[in-house]
Coordinates of C-alpha atoms in Angstrom, one line a residue:
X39 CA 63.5 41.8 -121.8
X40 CA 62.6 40.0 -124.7
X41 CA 65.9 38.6 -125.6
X42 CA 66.0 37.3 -121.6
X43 CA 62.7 35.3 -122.5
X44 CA 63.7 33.7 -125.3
X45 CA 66.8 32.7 -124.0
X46 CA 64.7 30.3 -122.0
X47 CA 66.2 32.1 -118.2
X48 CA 62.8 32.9 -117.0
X49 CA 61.6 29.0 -117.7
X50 CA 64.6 27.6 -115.8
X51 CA 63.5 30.4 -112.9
X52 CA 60.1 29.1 -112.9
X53 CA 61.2 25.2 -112.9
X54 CA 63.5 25.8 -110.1
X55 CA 61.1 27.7 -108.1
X56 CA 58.5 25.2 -108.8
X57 CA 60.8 22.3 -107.4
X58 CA 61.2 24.4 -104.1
X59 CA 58.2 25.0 -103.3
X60 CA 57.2 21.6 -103.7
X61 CA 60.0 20.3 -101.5
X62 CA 59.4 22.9 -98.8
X63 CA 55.6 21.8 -99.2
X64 CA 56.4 18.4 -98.6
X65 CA 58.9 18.9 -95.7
X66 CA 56.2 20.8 -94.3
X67 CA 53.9 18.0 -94.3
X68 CA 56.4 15.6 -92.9
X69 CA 57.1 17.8 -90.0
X70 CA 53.3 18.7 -89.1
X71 CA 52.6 14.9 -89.1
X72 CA 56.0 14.5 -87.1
X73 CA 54.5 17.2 -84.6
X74 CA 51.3 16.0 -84.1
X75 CA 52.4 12.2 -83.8
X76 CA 55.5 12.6 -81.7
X77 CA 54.0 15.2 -79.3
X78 CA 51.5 12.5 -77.7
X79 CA 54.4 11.4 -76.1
X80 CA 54.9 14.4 -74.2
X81 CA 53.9 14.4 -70.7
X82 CA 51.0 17.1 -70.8
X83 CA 49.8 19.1 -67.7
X84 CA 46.9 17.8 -65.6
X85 CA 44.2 20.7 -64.9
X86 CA 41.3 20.9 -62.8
X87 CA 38.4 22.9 -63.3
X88 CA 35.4 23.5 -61.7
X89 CA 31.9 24.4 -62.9
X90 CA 28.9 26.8 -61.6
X91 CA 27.8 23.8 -59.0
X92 CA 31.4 22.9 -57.5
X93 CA 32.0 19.6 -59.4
X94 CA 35.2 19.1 -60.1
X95 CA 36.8 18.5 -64.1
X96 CA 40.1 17.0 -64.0
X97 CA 42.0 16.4 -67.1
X98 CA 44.3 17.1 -69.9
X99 CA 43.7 20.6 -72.3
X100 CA 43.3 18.1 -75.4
X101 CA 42.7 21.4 -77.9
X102 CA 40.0 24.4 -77.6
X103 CA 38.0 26.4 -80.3
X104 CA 36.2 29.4 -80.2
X105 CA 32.3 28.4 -81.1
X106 CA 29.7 31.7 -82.6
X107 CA 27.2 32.8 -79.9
X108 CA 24.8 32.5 -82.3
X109 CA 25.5 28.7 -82.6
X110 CA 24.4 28.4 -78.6
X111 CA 21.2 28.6 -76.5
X112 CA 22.2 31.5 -74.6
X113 CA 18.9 31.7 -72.9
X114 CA 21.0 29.8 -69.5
X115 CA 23.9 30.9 -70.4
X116 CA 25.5 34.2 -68.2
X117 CA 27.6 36.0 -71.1
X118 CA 29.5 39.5 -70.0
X119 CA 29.4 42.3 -72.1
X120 CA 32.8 41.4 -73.6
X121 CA 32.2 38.2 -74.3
X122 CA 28.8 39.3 -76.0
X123 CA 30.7 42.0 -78.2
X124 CA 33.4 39.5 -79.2
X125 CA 30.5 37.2 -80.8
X126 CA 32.2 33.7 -79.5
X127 CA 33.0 31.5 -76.7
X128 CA 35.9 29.8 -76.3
X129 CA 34.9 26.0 -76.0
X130 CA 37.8 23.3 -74.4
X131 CA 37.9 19.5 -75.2
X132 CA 39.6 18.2 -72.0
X133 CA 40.7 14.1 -72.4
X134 CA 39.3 13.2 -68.5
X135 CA 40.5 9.2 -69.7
X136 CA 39.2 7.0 -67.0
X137 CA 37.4 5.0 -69.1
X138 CA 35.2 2.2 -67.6
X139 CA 34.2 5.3 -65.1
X140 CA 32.8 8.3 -67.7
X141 CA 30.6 7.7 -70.9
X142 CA 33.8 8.8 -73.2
X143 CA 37.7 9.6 -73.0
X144 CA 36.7 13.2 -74.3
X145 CA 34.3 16.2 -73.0
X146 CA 33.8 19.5 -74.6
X147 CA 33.2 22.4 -72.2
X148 CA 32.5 26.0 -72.8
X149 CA 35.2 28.0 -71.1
X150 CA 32.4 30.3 -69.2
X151 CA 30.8 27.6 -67.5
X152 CA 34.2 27.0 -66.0
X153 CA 36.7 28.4 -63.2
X154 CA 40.1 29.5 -63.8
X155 CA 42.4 26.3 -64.1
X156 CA 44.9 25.3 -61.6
X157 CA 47.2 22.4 -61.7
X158 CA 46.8 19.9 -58.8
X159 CA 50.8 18.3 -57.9
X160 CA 49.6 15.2 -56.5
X161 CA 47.7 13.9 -59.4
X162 CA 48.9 11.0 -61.2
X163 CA 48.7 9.5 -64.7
X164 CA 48.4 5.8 -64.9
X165 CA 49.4 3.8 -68.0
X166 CA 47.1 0.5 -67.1
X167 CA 47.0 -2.6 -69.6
X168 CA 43.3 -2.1 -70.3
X169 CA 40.9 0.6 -70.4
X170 CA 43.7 3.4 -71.1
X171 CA 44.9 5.8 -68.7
X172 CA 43.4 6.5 -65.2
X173 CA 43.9 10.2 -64.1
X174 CA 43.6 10.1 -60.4
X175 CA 45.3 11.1 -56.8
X176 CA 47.2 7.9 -54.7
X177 CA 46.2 7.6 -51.5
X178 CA 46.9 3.9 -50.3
X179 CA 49.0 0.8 -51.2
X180 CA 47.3 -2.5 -50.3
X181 CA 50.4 -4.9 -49.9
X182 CA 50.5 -8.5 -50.9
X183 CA 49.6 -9.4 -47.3
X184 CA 46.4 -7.5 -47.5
X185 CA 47.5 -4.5 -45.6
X186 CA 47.1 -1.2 -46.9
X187 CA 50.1 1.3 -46.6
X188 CA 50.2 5.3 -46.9
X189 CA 53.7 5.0 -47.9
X190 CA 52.8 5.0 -52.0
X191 CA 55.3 5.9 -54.3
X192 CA 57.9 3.3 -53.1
X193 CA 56.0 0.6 -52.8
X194 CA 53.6 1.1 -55.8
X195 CA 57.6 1.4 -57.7
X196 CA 58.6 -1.4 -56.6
X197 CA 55.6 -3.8 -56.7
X198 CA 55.5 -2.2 -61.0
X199 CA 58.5 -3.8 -61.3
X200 CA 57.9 -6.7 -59.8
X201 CA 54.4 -7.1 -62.0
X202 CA 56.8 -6.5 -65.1
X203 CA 59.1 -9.3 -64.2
X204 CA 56.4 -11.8 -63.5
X205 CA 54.5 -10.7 -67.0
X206 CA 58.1 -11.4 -68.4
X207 CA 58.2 -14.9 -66.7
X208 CA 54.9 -15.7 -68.1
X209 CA 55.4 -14.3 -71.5
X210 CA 58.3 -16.3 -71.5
X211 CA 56.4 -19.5 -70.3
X212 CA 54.1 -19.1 -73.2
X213 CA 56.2 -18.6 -75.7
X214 CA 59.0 -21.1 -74.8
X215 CA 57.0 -23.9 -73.2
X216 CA 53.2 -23.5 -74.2
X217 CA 53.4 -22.5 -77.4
X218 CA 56.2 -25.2 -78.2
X219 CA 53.9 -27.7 -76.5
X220 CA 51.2 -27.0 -78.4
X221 CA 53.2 -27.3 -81.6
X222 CA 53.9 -30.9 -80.6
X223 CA 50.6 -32.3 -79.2
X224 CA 49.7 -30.6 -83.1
X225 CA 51.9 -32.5 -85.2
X226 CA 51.1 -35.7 -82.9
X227 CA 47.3 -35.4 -84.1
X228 CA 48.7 -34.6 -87.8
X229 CA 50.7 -38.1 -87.2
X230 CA 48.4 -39.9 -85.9
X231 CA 45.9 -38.5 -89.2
X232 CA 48.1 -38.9 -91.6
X233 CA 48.7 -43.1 -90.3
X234 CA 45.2 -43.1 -90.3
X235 CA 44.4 -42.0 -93.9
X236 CA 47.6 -44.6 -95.0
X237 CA 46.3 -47.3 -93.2
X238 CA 49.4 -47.4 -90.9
X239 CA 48.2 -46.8 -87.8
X240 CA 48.8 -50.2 -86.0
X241 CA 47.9 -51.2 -82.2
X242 CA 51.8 -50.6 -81.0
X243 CA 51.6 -47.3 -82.8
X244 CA 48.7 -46.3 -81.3
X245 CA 49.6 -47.1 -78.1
X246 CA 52.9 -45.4 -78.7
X247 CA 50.9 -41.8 -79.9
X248 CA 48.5 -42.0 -76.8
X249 CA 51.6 -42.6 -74.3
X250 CA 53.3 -39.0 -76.0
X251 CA 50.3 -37.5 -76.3
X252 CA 49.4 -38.2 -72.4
X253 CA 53.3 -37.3 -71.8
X254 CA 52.5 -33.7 -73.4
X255 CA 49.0 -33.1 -71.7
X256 CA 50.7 -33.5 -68.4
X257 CA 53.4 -31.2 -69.4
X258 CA 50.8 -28.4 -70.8
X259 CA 49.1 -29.0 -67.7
X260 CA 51.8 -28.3 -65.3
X261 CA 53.2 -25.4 -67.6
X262 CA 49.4 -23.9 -67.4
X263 CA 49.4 -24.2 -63.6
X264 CA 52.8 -22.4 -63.3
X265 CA 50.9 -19.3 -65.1
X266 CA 48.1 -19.5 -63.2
X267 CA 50.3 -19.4 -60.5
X268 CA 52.1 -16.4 -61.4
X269 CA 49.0 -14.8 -62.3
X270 CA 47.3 -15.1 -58.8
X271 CA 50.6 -13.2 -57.3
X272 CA 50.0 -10.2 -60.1
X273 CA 46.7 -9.6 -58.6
X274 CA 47.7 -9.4 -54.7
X275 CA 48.5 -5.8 -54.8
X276 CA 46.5 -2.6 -55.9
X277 CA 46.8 1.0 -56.4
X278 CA 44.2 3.2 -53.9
X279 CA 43.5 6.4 -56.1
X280 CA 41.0 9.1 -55.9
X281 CA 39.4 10.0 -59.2
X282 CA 38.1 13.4 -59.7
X283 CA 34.2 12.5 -58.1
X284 CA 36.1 11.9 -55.1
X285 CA 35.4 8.3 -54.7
X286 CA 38.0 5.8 -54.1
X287 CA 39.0 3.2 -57.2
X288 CA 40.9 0.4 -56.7
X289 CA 43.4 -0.3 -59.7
X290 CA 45.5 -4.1 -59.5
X291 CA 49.3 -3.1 -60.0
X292 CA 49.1 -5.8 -62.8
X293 CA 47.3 -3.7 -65.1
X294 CA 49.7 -0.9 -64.1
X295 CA 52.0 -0.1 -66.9
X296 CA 53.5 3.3 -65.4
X297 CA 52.6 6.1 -63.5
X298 CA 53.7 9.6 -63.3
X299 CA 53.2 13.0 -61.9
X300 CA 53.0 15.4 -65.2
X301 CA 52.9 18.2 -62.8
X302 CA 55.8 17.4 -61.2
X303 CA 58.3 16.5 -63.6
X304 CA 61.3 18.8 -64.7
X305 CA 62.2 19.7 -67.9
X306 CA 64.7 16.7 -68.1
X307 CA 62.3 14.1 -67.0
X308 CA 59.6 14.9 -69.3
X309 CA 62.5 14.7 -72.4
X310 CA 63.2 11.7 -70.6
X311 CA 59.5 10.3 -70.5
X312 CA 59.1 11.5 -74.0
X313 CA 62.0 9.0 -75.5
X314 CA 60.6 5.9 -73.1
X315 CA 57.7 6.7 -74.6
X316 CA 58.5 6.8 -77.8
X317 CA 60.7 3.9 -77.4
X318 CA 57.6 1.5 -75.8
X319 CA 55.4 2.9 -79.0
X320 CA 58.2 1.2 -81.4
X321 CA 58.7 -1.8 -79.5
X322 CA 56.0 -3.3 -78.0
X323 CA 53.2 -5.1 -79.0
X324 CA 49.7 -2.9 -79.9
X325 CA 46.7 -3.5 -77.4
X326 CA 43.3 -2.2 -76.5
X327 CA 42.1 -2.5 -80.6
X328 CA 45.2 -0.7 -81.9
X329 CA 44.4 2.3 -79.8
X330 CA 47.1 1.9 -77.3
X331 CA 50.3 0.3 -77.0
X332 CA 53.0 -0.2 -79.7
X333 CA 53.4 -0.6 -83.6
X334 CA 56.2 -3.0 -83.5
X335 CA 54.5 -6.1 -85.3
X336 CA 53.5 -3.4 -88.0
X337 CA 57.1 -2.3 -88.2
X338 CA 58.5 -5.7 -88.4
X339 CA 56.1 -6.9 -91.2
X340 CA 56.3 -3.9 -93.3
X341 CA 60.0 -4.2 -93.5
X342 CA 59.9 -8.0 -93.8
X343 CA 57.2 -7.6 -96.9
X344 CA 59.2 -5.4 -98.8
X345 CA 62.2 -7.6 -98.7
X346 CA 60.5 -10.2 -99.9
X347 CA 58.6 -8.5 -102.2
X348 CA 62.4 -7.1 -103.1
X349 CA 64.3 -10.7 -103.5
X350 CA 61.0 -12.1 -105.8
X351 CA 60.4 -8.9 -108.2
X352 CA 63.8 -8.2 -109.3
X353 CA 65.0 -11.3 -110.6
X354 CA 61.6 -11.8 -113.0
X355 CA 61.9 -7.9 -113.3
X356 CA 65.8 -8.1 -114.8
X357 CA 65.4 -11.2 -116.5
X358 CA 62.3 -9.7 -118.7
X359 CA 64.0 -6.3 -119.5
X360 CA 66.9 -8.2 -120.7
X361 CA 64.7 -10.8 -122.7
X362 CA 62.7 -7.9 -124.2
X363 CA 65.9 -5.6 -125.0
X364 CA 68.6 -8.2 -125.4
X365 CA 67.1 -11.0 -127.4
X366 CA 63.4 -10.5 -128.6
X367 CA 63.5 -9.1 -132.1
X368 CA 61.7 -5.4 -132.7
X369 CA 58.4 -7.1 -133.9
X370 CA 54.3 -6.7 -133.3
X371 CA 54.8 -9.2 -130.8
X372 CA 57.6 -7.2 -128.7
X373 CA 55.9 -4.4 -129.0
X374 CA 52.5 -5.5 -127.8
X375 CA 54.3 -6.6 -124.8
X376 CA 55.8 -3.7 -123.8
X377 CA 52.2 -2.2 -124.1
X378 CA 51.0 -4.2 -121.8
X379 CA 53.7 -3.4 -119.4
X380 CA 53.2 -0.1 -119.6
X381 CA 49.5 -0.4 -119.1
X382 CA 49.8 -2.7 -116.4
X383 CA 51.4 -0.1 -114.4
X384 CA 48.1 1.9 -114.4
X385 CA 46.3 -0.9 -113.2
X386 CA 44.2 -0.3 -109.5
X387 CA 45.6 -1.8 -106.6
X388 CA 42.4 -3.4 -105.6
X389 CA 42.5 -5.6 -109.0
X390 CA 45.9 -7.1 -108.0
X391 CA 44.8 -7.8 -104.8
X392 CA 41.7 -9.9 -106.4
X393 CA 44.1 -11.2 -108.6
X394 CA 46.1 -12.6 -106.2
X395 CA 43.3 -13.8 -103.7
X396 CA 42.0 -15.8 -106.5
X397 CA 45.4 -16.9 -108.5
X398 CA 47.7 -17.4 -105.7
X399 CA 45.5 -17.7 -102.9
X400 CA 42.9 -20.3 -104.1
X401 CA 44.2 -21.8 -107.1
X402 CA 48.1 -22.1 -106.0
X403 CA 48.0 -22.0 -102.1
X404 CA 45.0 -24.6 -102.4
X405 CA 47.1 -27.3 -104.8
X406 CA 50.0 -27.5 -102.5
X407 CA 47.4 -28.0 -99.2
X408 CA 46.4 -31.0 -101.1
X409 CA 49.9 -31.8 -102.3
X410 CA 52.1 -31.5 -99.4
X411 CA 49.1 -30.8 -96.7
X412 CA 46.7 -33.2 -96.9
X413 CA 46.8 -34.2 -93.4
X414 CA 45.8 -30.9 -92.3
X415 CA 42.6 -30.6 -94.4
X416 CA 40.2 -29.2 -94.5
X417 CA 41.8 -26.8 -92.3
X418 CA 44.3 -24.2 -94.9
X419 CA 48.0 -24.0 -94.8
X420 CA 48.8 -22.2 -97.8
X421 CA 45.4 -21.7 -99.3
X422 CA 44.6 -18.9 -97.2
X423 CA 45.8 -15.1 -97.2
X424 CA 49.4 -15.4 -96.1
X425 CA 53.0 -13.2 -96.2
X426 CA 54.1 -15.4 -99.4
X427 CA 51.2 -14.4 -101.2
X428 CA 51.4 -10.8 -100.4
X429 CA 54.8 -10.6 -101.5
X430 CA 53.9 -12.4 -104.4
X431 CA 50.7 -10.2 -105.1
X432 CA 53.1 -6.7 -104.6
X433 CA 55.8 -8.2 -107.1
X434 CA 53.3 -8.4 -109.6
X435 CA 51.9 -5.2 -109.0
X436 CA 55.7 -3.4 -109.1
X437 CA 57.1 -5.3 -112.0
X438 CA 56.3 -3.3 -114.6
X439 CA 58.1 -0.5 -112.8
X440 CA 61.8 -2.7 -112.6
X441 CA 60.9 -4.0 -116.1
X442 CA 60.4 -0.5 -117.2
X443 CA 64.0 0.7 -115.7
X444 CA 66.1 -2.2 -116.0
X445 CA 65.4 -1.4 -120.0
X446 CA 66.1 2.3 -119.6
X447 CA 69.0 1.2 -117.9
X448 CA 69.9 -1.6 -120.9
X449 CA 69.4 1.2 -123.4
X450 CA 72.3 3.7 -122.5
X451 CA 74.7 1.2 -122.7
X452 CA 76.8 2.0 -126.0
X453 CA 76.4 -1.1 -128.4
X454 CA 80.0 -0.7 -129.1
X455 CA 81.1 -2.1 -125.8
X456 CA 78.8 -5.0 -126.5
X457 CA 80.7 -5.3 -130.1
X458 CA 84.1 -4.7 -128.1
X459 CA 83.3 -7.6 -125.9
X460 CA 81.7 -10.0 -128.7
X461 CA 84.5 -9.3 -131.0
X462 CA 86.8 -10.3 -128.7
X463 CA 85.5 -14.0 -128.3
X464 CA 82.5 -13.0 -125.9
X465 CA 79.3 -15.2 -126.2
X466 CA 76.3 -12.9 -125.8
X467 CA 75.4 -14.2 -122.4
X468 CA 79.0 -13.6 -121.3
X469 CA 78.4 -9.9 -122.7
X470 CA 75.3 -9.5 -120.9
X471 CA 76.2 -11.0 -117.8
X472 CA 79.9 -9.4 -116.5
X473 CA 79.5 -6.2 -119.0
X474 CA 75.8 -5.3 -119.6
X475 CA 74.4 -6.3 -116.2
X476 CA 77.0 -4.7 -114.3
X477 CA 76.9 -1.2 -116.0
X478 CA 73.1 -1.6 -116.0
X479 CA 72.6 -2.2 -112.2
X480 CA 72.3 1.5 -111.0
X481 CA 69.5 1.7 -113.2
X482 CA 68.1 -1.7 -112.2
X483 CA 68.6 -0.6 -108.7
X484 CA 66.6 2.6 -109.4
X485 CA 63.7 0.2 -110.2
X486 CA 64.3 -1.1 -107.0
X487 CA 63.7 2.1 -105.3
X488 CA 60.4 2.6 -107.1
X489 CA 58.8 -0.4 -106.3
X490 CA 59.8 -0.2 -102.9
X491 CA 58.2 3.2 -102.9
X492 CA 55.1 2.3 -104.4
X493 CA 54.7 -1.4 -102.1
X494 CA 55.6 -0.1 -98.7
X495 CA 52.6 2.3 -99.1
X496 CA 49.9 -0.1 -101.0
X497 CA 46.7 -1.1 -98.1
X498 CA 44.3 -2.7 -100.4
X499 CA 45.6 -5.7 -102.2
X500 CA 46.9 -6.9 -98.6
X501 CA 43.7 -6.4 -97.3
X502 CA 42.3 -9.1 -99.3
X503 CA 45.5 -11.6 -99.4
X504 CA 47.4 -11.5 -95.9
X505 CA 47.6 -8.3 -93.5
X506 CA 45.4 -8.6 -90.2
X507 CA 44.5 -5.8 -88.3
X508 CA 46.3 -7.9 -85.0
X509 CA 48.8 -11.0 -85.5
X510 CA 49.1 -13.2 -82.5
X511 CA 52.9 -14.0 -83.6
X512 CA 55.1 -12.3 -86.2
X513 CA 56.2 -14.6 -89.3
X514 CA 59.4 -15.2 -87.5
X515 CA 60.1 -17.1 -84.3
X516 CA 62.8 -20.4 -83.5
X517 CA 60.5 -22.7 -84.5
X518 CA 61.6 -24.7 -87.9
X519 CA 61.6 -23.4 -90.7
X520 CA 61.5 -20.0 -88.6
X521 CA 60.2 -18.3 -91.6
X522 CA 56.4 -18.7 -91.8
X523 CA 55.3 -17.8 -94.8
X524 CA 52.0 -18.6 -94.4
X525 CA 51.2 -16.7 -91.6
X526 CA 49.1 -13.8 -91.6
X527 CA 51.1 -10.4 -90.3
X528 CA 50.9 -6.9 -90.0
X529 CA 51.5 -3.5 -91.3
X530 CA 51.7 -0.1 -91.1
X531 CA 49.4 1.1 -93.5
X532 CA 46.5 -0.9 -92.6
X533 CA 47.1 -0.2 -88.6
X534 CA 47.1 3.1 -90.2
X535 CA 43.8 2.6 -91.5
X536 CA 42.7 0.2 -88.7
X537 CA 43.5 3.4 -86.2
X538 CA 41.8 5.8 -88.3
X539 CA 38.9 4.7 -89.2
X540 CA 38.1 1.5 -86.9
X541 CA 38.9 2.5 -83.9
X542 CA 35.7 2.7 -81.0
X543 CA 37.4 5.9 -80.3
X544 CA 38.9 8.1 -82.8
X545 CA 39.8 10.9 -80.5
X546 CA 42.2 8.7 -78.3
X547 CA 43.5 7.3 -81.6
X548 CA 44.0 10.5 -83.8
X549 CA 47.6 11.1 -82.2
X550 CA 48.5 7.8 -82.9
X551 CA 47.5 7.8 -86.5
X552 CA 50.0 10.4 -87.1
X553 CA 53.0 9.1 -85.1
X554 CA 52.2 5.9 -87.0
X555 CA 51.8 7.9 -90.4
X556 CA 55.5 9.7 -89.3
X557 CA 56.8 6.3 -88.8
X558 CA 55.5 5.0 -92.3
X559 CA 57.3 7.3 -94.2
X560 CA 60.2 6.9 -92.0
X561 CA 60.6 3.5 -93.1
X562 CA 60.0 4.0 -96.4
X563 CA 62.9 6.9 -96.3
X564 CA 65.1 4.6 -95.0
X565 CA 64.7 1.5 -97.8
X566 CA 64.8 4.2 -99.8
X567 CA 68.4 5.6 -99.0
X568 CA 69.6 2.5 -98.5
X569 CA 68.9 1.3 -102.2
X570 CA 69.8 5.0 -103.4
X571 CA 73.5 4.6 -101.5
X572 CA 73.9 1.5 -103.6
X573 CA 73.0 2.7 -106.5
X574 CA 75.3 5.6 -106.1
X575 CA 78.4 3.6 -105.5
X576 CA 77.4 1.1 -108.7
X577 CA 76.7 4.0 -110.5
X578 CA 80.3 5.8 -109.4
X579 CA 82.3 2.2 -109.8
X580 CA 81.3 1.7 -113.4
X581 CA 81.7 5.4 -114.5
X582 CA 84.2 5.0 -116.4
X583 CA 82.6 2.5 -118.4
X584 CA 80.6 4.8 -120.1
X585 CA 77.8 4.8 -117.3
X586 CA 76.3 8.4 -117.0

């Protein structure tokens, strides 16, 4: 026994167990998040209830607890012997949605005070653009002619479809023709400014700029009449539904995203519903203040971040490993510097975030406005929070870390191979650039990895220097230079945050928070075994070199 301990077996049992149990803890988290994000896209069962005076209760089983008796006033409350000698009461929070027609999307019930659930067939779930879902039963169909129609389901199918292709065709007249439009009669006024401030601006140029100008109001005019136009025919037909009071709503099929019957659907249509679902939460645009909708903007300029953040760290990340191994001599100075490094890599998030709101933000965003955008003052360009300035702020904030491998990397290289390639006519730049570099880049590449780890998850330096809780366009559209640099964007950690703790109603949100958290580290996974695949075939092509 005592020869098996020293032989250092039990140590080696211990690490490895250690390892697993981590990894299974951490798989476990991943798949509880996964469960509780992805399952709000199942179709749940509609119940209804009814209490001790006949109302009705009609909604979804959102979760149930069981509460002490001793927490209640039982003095009105009819408790059975059983129930008295278990000591609780079961208690159900029931999601009843209709929003604009209950004080809140949630109630909480004590299971005595109600009847034995049933679950009605004819009760629908409508997806509406505002105000969430509306649980209710169809009765009518009022036609675009006026006339209401008991024939519901096909007509309330069809006229959805027809909503979504005129919310298409004004989406598209927005973003092809207004938007565009706008951009000109923009850069007429930033014309007609910047003539002014020069002293340019003559009679025949004038007249010139108001003739355009007029030209481009009548064309923004016309384009804003053709929506208006399309709008008045989304709001000719509605959706006749009972709620569970009994009375009679009105809903406009343009706010009608989809409707289904969870009661009625078969196994294969709810996998079905579940994927659309999931599908619409990745691609579409968030709405209702995060709460409902998609996460696609969020998705778009996580992803777009990193990569930026990607193409500015590594190069000032590789270039200062190689400086500080390569050429600097071993002196105080070199040394202090790799201190710092080091030390900067402890440094709080929040500090590079008011680092870069005041270095980047104000000091080198607010010279080039009054450089190259002068026109445009006082009004910011560049000297306000932006994407460029995040990237630049999460460089900084992830450099130490390539810096740190990139020199690990430089320091397993065998010195004879440098001699090799010196002694046989190499400059030293030629050495380090096709023979150091290349055998180095798995390790630079695991830098990479790192600071992709680390960025993708950072909230509060982009809080102060670009991320918005909702971005009216993403940072890339056809419009020259098509990469806006200086807009603001969005991302998945804040909506994370945004969702969590901002949201006017946390219970609708909660499921979201997960999916979204699920998603995050998704995407982080995926950057991360994308650089890691690299890195393994650099690492397996220059083997032989002497790479380990």
């Amino acid at each position: 026994m005592i020869n098996w301990i020293r032989s250092g077996a039990p140590w080696i049992w211990l690490t490895g167990g250690a390892v697993s149990i981590s990894l299974m803890s951490v798989l476990g988290l991943l798949l509880l998040i996964g469960w509780k994000g992805l399952i709000y896209f199942w179709p749940a069962p509609l119940y209804q209830w009814q209490d001790e005076t006949g109302h009705r209760l009609i909604g979804q089983l959102y979760d149930k607890d069981e509460v002490p008796i001793s927490h209640l006033h039982t003095a009105s409350l009819h408790l059975n012997e059983a129930t008295r000698q278990k000591g609780s009461v079961e208690r159900l929070h029931i999601k009843i949605a209709n929003r604009e027609r209950n004080t809140a999307d949630f109630v909480s019930v004590l299971g005595i005070d109600l009847s034995k659930p049933t679950r009605p067939k004819h009760w629908a779930v409508i997806d509406r653009e505002r105000n969430g879902q509306f649980y209710g039963r169809p009765v009518q169909y009022i036609l675009a002619n006026g006339q209401p129609t008991n024939d519901v389901d096909p007509n309330l199918q069809k006229g959805m479809q027809q909503a979504a292709a005129i919310r298409h065709r004004i989406e598209a007249l927005i973003e092809n023709t207004i938007r565009h439009l706008g951009q000109d009669i923009e850069d007429l006024h930033r014309e007609r400014r910047r003539l002014q401030l020069n002293d340019q601006l003559t009679s025949n140029k004038a007249r010139e700029l108001e003739l355009e100008q007029t030209n481009l109001d009548n064309q923004l005019s016309l384009a804003e009449h053709r929506v208006d136009e399309l709008r008045a025919q989304l709001g000719m037909q509605a959706l006749i539904v009972e709620d569970m009071t009994g009375q009679h709503v009105s809903i406009p099929v343009k706010q009608i995203l989809r409707c289904w019957y969870p009661n009625q659907l078969t196994w294969t249509e709810k996998v079905s519903h579940w994927a659309k679902g999931v599908w619409l939460f990745l691609s579409e645009k968030p709405r209702e203040s995060n709460s409902e909708g998609g996460v696609f903007p969020a998705i778009f300029g996580t992803i777009l971040l990193v990569l930026l953040m990607s193409i500015v760290v590594m190069p000032l990340g590789i270039v200062a490993a190689v400086y500080l191994h390569e050429y600097a001599k071993d002196n105080a100075f070199t040394r202090m510097i790799r201190v710092a490094v080091i030390n900067l890599a402890g440094v709080p998030s929040i500090v590079y975030g008011v680092f870069g709101l005041g270095f980047f933000v104000y000091t080198i965003g607010g010279s080039i406005d009054k450089v190259f955008f002068a026109d445009r003052l006082p009004a910011p360009t560049f000297g306000t929070p932006g994407l460029l300035w995040s990237a630049l702020t999460l460089a900084v904030l992830t450099l130490p870390v390539v810096i740190v491998a990139t020199e690990e990397g430089l320091s397993r290289i065998p010195y004879a191979i440098r001699h090799g390639s010196l002694a046989l006519g190499a400059t030293q730049f030629e050495t380090i650039w096709r023979i150091v570099l290349p055998m180095a880049s798995p390790a630079m590449i695991t830098g990479l990895v790192l600071a992709v780890a680390r960025a993708a998850g950072e909230v509060a330096p982009l809080m102060l220097v670009g991320v918005v809780k909702l971005a009216s366009n993403l940072p890339v559209d056809d419009q020259f230079p098509y990469l806006h640099l200086e807009r603001k964007f969005m991302h998945l950690g804040f909506h994370i945050y945004d969702l969590g703790f901002q949201s006017p109603n946390i219970e609708a949100a909660r499921p979201l928070v997960y999916a979204t958290a699920f998603l995050l580290v998704a995407v982080i996974i995926i950057l991360n075994l994308t650089a890691i695949s690299i890195r393994n075939n650099l690492r397996e092509k220059f083997r032989t070199l002497g790479q380990d």
